[in-house]
Coordinates of C-alpha atoms in Angstrom, one line a residue:
X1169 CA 96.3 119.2 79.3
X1170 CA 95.9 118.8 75.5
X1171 CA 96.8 115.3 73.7
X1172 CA 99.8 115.3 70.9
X1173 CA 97.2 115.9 68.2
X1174 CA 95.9 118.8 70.3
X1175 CA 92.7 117.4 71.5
X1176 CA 91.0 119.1 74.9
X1177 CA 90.9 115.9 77.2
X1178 CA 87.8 115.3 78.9
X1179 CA 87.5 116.8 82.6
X1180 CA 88.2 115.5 86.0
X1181 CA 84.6 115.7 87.0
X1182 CA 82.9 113.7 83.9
X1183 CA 85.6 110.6 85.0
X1184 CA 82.2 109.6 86.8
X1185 CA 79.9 109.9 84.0
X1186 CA 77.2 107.3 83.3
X1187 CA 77.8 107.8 79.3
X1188 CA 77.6 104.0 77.7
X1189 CA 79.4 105.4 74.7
X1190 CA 83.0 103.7 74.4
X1191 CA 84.7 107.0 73.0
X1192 CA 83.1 108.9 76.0
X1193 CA 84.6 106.6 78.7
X1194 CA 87.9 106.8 80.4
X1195 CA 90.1 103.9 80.2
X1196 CA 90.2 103.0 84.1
X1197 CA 93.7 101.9 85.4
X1198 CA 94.1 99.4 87.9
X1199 CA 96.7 100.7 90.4
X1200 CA 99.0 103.6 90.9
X1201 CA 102.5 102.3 91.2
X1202 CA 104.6 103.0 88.8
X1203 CA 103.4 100.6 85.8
X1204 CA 99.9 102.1 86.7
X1205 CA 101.1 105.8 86.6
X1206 CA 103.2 105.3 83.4
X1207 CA 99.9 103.6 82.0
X1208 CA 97.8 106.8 82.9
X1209 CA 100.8 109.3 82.0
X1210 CA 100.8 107.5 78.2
X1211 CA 97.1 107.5 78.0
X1212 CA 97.2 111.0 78.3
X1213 CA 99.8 111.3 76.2
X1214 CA 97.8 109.6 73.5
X1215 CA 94.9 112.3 74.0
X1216 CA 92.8 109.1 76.1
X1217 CA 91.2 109.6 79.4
X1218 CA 92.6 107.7 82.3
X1219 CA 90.7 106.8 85.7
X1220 CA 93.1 105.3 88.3
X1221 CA 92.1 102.7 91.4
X1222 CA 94.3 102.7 93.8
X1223 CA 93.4 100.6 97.1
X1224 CA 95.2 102.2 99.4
X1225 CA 96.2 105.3 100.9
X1226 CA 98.5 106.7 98.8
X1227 CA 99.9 106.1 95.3
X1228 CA 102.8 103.1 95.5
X1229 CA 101.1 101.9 98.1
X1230 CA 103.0 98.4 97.9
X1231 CA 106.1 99.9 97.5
X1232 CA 106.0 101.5 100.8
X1233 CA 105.5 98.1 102.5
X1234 CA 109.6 97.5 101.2
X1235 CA 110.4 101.0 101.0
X1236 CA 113.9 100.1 102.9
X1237 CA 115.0 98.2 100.6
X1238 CA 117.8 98.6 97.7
X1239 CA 116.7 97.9 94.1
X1240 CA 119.4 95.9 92.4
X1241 CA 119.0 97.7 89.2
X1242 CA 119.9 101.3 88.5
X1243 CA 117.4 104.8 88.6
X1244 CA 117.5 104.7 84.7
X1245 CA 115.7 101.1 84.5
X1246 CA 113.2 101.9 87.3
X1247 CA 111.6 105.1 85.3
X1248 CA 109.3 105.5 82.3
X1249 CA 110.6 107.8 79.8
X1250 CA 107.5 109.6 78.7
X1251 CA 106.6 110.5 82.6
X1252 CA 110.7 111.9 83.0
X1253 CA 109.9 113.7 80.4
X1254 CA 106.6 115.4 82.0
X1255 CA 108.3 115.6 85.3
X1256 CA 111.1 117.3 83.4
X1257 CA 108.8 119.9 81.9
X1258 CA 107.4 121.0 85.5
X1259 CA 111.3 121.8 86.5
X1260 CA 111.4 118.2 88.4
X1261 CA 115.1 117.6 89.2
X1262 CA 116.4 114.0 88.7
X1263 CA 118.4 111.4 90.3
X1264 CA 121.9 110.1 89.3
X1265 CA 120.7 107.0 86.5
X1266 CA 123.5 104.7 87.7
X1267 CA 122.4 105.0 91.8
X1268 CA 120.4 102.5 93.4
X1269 CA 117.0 103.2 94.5
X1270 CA 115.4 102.4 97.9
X1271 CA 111.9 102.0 98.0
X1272 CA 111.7 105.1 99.5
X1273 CA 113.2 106.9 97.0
X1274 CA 111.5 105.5 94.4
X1275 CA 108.1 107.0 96.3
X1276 CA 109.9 110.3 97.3
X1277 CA 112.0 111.3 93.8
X1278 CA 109.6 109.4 91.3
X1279 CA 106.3 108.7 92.2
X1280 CA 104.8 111.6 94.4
X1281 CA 106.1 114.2 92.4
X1282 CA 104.6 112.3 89.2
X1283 CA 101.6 111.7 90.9
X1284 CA 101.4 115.0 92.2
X1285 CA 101.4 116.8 88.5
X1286 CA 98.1 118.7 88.2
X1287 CA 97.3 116.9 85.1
X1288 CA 97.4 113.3 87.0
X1289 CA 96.6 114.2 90.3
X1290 CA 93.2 114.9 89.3
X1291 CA 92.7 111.2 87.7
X1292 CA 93.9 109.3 90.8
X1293 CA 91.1 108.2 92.9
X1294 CA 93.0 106.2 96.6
X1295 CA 91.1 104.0 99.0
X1296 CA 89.1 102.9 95.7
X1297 CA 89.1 99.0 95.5
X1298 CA 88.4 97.3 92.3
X1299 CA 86.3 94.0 93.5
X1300 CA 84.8 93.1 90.0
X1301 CA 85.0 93.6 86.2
X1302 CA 82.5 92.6 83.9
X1303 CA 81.2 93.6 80.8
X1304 CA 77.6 95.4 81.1
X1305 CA 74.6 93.4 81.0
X1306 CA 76.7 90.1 79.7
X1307 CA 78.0 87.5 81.9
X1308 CA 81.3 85.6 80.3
X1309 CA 79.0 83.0 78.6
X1310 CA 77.3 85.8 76.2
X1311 CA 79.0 86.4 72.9
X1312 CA 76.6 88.4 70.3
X1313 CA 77.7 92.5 71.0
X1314 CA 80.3 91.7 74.1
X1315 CA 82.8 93.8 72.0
X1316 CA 80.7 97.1 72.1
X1317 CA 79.6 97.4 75.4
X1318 CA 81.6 99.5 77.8
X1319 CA 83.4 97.9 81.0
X1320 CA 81.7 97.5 84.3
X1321 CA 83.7 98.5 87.3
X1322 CA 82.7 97.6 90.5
X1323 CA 84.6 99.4 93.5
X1324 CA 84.5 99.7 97.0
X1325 CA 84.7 103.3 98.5
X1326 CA 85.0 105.0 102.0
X1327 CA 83.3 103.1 104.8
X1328 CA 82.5 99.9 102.8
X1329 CA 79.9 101.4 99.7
X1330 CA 79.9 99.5 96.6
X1331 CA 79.6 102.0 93.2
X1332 CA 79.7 100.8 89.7
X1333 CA 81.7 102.8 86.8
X1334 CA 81.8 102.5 83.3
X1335 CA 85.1 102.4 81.2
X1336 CA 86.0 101.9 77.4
X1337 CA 89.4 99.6 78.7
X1338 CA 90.8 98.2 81.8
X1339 CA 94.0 98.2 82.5
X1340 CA 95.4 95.8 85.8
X1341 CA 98.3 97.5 86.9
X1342 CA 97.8 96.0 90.5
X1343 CA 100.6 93.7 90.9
X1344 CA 101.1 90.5 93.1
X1345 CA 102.3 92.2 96.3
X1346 CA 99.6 91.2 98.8
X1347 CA 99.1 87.5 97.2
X1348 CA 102.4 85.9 98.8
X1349 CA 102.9 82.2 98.0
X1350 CA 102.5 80.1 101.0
X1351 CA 105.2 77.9 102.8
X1352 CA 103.8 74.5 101.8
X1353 CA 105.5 72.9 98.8
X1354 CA 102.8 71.5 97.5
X1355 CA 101.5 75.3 96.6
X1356 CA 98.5 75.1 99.8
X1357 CA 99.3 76.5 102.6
X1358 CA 101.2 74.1 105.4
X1359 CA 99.1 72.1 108.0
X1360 CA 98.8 74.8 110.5
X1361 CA 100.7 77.6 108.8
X1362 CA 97.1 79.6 109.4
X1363 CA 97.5 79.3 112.9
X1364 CA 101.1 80.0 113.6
X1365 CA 100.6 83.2 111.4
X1366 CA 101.7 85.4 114.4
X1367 CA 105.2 83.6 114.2
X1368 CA 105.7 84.6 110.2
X1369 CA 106.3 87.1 107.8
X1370 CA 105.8 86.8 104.2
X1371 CA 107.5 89.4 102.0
X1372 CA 110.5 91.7 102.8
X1373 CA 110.6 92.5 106.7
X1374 CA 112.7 95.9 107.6
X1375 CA 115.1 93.6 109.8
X1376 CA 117.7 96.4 110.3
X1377 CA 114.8 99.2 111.1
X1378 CA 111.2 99.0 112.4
X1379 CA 111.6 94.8 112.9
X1380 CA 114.4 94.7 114.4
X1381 CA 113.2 93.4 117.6
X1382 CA 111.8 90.7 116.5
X1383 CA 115.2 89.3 115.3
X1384 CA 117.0 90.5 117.6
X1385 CA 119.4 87.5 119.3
X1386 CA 116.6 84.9 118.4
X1387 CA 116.7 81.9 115.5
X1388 CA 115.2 82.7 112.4
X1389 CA 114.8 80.4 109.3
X1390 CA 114.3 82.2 106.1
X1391 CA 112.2 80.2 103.4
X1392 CA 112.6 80.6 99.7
X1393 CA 115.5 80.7 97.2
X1394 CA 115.0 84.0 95.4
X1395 CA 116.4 87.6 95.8
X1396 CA 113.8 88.4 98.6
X1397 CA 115.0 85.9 100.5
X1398 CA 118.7 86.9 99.8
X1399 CA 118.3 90.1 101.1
X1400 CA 116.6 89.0 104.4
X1401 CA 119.5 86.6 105.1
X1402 CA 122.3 89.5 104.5
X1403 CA 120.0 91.8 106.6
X1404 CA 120.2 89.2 109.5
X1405 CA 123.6 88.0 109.2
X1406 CA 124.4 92.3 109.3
X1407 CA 122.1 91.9 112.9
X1408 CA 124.5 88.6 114.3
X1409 CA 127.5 91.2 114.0
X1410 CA 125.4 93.8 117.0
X1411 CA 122.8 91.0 118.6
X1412 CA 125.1 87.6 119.8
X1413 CA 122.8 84.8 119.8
X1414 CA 121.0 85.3 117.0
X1415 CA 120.9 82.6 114.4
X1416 CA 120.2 81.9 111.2
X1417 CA 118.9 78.9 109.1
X1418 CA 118.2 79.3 105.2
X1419 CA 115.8 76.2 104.1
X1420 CA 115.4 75.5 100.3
X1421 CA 113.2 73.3 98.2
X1422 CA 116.1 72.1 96.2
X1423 CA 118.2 69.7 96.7
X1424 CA 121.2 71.2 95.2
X1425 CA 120.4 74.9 95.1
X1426 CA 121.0 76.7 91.9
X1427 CA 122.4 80.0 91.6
X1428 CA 120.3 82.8 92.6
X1429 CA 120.4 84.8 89.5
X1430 CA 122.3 83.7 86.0
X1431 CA 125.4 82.8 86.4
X1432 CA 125.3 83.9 90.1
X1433 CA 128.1 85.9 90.5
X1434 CA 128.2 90.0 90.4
X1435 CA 130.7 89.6 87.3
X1436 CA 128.9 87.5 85.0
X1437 CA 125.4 89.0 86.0
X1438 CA 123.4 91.4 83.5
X1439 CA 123.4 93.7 87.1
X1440 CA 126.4 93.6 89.1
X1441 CA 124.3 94.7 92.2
X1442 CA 122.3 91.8 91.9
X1443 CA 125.1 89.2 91.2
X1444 CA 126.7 90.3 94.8
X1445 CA 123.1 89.0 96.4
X1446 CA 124.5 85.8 95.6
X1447 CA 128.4 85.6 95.9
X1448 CA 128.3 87.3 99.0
X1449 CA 125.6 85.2 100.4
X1450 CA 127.7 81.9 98.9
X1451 CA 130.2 83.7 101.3
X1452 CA 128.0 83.5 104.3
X1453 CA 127.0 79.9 104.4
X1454 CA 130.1 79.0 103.6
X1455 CA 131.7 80.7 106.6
X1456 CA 129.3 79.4 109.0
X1457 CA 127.2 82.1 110.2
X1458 CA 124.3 80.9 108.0
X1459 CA 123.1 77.1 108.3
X1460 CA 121.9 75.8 105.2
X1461 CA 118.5 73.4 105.0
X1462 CA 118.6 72.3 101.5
X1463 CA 115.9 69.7 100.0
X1464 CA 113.4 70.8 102.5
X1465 CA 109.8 70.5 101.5
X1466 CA 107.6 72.2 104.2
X1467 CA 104.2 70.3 104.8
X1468 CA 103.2 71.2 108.6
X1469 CA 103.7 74.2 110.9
X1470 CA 103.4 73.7 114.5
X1471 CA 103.7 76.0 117.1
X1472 CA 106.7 74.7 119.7
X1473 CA 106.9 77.0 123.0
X1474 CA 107.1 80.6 122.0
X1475 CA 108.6 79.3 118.5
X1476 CA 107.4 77.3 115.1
X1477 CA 108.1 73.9 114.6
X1478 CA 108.6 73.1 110.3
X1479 CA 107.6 69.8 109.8
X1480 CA 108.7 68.6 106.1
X1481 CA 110.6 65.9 103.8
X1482 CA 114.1 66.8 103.3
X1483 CA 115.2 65.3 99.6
X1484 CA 118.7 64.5 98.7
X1485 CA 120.2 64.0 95.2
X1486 CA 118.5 60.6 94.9
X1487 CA 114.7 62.3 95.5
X1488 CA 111.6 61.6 96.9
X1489 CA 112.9 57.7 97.4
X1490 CA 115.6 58.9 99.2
X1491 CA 113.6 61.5 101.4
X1492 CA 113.5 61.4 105.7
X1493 CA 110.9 63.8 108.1
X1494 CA 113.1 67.1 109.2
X1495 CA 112.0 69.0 111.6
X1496 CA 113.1 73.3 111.6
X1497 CA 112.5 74.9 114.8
X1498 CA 112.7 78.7 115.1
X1499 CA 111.5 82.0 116.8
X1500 CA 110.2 84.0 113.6
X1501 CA 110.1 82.8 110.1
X1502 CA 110.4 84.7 106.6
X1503 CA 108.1 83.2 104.5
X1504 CA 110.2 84.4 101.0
X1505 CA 108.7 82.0 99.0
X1506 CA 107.6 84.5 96.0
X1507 CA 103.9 86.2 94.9
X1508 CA 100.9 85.4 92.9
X1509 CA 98.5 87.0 90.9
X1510 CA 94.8 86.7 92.0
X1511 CA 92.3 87.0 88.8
X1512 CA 89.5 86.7 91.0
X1513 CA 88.1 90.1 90.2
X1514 CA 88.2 89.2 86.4
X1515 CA 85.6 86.1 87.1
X1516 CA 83.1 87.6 84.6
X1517 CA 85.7 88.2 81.6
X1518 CA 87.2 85.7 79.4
X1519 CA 91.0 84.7 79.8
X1520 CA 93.5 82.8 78.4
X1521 CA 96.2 82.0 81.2
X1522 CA 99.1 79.9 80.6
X1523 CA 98.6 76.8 82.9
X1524 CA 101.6 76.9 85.1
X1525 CA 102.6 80.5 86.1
X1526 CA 98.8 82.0 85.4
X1527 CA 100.3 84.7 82.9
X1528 CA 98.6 85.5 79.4
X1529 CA 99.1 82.1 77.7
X1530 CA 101.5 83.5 74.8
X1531 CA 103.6 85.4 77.4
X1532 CA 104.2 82.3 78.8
X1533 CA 107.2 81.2 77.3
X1534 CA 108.5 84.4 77.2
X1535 CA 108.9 84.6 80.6
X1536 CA 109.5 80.9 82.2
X1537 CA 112.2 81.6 85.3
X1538 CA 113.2 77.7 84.4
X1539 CA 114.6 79.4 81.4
X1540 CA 115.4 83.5 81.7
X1541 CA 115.7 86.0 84.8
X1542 CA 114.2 89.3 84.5
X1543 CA 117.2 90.8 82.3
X1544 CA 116.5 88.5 79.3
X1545 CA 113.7 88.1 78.7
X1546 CA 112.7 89.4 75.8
X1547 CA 110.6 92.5 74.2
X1548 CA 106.9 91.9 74.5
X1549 CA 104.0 94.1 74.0
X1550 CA 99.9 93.6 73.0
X1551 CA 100.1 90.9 71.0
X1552 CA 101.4 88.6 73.8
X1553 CA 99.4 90.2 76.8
X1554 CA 96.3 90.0 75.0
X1555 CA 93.4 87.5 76.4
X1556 CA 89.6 86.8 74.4
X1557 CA 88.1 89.8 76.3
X1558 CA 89.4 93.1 74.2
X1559 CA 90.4 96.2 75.9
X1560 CA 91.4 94.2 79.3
X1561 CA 95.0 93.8 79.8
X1562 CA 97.4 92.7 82.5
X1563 CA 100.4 94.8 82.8
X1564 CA 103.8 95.0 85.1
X1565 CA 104.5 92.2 88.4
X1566 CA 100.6 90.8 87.5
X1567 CA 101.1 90.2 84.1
X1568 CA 104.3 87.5 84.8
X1569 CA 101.2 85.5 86.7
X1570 CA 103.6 83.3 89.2
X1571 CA 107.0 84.0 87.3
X1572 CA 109.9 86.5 89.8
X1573 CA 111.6 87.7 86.2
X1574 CA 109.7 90.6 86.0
X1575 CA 111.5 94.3 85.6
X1576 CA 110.3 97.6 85.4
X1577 CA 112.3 98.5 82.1
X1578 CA 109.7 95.7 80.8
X1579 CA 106.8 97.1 82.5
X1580 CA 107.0 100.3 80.7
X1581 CA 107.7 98.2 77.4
X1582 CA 104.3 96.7 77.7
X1583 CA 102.9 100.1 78.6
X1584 CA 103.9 101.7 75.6
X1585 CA 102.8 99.2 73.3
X1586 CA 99.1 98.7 75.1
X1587 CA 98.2 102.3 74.9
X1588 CA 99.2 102.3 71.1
X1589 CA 96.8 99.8 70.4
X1590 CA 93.9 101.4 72.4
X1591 CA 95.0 104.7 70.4
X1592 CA 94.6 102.4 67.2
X1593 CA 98.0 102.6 66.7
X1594 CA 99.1 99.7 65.1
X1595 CA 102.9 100.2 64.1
X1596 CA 103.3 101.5 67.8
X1597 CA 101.7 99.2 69.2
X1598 CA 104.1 96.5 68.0
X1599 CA 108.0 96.3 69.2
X1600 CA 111.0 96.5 67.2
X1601 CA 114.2 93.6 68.3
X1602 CA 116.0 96.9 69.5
X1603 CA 117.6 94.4 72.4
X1604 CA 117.1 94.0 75.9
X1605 CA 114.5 96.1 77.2
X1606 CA 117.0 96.9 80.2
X1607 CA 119.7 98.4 78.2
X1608 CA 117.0 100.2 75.7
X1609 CA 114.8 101.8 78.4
X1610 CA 118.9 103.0 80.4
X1611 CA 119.3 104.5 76.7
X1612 CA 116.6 106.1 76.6
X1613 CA 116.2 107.5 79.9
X1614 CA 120.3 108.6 79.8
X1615 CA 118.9 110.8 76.6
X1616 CA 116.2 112.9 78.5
X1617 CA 118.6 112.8 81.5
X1618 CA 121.6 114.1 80.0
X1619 CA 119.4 116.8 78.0
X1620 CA 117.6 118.2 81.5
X1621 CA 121.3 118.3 82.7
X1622 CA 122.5 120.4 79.8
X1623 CA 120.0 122.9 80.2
X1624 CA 120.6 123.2 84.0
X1625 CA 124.1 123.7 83.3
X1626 CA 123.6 126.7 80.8
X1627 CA 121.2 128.4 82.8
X1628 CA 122.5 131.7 84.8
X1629 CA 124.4 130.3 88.0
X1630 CA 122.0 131.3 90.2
X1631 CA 119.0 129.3 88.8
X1632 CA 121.6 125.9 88.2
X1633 CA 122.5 126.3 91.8
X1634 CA 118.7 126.2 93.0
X1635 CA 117.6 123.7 90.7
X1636 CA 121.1 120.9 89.9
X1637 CA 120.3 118.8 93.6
X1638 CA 121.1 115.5 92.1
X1639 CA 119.9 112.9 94.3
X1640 CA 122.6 110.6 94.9
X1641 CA 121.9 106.9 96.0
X1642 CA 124.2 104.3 96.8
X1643 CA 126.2 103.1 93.5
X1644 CA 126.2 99.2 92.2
X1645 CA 128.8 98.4 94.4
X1646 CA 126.5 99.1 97.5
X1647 CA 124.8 95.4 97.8
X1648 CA 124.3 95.5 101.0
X1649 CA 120.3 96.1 100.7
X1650 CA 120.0 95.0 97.3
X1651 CA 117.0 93.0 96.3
X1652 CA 114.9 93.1 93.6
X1653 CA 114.7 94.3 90.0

């Protein structure tokens, strides 16, 4: 693959190289989901070398831990335009922009194929685990020469080796999935929470599919107050309709619960689908077949028979003075109490996180969940993800630290301006008030889309019948599944 400016890009096999020269060194990528892959796909774009980690198995490797469930935004948000584009030039054939995306889909339409294109396929290194950055030879504290010495890398490899690369950038495209929060309010794990772990699930459990079992005609209280926990409660108040006896308890920090999302209702929401997440649960408590725990501030699990015991202070409107000891007993519990980011591997480099939600410190009030949700908050690129260490950035889920607003349309925002400015690409790398990103990365995506189409259409019948296999999801009135952006 040549660049835009018709460069030769270096080869697959010098990704390895021991060069110290900057210019000579691919810019590794942290990740292949699909913030990581648009990363690498704009990179190459640019004419720059990418090198992507991923830790696991495959690429979107934490997607496929919630590949059951239902995005609440649309195909054309959950794609970056530059790698339609690619895809489109290898004769991929696209989904319908205004269906809803399971996980799986996103892997099976979007991400293999892209990740399976010669030019990327070659750049992707799985079961490689970033456990360090630093620069080489300087520890944080050094300043004289920091800026010119390449990135250290360290990874670990098959059957536990530890191998050091060199890169000119580092981009952290490795999200927040496997850093859930704990269930104790205080932001430590609960007394005992360690030790009942066999009795919880944090994240999104497939209650409908593989888990079903465990849900089955038993009580189950589902912690947290976001869209992950919405779409656990709908899944298991689906599962009361086929399993009698199984119960469900919702328990909330807050004392009067606010609206999941906005306004919380699927009319006044930026996306319908994810509006429905809350009227319909409204709907639920209100009817009885969910109990609502609200005020409840978890600070002890103990095990009680073949069941947990939730040991916590349960506030009313008056607060903490006004607060009694509650105790929440169930069979299983969702722990959907929202993700982290862990900076540990960036010890040894020098960052600038905003106190509270641990995101770059100027991104901070971009992205406050006290004030936006993930459809409005606003355009953002380099100059608010930067830190003190040049050429490391945080991108996608990471780069919102402890904030749940984050959206893919925004992810590929951030790509697009961070590759500029490695490229030296200074009026790219900034971004134009063109709106919401939502509605300008739908736009844009619609564009390449609706082009694609047209040339399908005026191709001989023959070759439009093979190749016009629109995938076709489940529209925004399907909010059954629907979870997250």
């Amino acid at each position: 693959m040549t660049s835009q400016t018709g460069s030769q890009l270096l080869s697959a096999e010098s990704l390895d190289g021991a060069s110290t020269v900057l210019s000579d060194l691919p810019v590794v990528v942290i990740g292949a989901g699909p913030v990581g892959l648009a990363a690498a796909v704009h990179l190459l774009h640019r004419g720059l070398e990418p090198l992507v980690l991923e830790a696991g198995p495959q690429v979107g490797n934490n997607i496929a831990q919630w590949r059951h469930v239902r995005l609440f935004s649309p195909w054309c948000l959950a794609m970056d335009p530059i790698s339609v584009r690619l895809l489109d030039q290898a004769g991929w054939t696209g989904p319908d922009l205004e269906a809803l995306p399971t996980g799986r889909d996103l892997l099976d339409t979007y991400l293999r194929p892209l990740a399976a294109l010669p030019d990327l396929s070659s750049r992707i290194r799985l079961n490689t685990r970033v456990v360090a950055i630093a620069r080489r030879d300087l520890d944080k504290v050094r300043s004289p020469g920091r800026e010119q010495l390449p990135f250290l890398v360290r990874v670990r490899v098959e059957h536990g080796r530890l191998k050091d690369l060199h890169a000119r950038a580092v981009i952290d495209a490795s999200g927040t999935w496997t850093q859930p929060n704990p269930l104790g309010a205080s932001g430590l794990p609960a007394l005992g929470e360690a030790d009942a772990a066999g009795r919880i699930v944090y994240g999104l459990p497939d209650v409908a599919g593989r888990d079903r079992g465990r849900y089955a005609g038993g009580r189950t209280v589902v912690v947290g107050a976001g869209h992950s926990a919405a779409t656990s409660l709908l899944a298991l108040a689906e599962l009361q309709q086929h399993e009698p006896g199984t119960r469900v308890l919702w328990a909330v920090r807050s004392a009067t619960p606010r609206p999941l999302v906005g306004k919380g209702s699927a009319v006044a929401d930026e996306l319908p689908a994810r509006g429905r997440l809350a009227t319909d649960l409204a709907l639920l408590v209100e009817a009885g077949q969910i109990q609502l725990v609200s005020g409840f501030r978890i600070h002890t699990v103990e095990r009680a028979g073949d069941g947990v015991r939730l040991v916590g202070d349960r506030l009313h409107d008056h607060g903490l003075a006004d607060a009694r000891t509650v105790h929440v007993e169930a069979d299983q519990v969702i722990a959907a109490t929202g993700f982290r980011p862990d900076h540990s591997i960036a010890a040894e480099l020098r960052l600038a996180l905003e106190p509270g939600l641990e995101s770059a410190a100027a991104l901070g009030p971009l992205i406050d969940p006290n004030v936006h949700t993930c459809g409005t908050v606003p355009a953002h690129g380099m100059a608010e993800l930067a830190h003190p260490e040049p050429g490391y950035v945080i991108v996608g889920m990471k780069s919102y630290g402890r904030a749940p607003t984050f959206l893919l349309a925004t992810g590929y925002q951030q790509i697009h301006s961070v590759v500029a400015t490695l490229a030296g690409d200074a009026v790219g790398a900034g971004h134009r008030d063109q709106g919401r990103p939502a509605a300008v990365l739908c736009a844009i995506n619609r564009q390449f889309m609706a082009a694609a189409h047209r040339r399908i259409l005026t191709a001989p019948v023959a070759e439009a019948q093979s190749r016009a296999r629109w995938v076709r999801g489940s529209t925004a009135t399907d909010w059954s599944s629907a979870t997250c952006c």
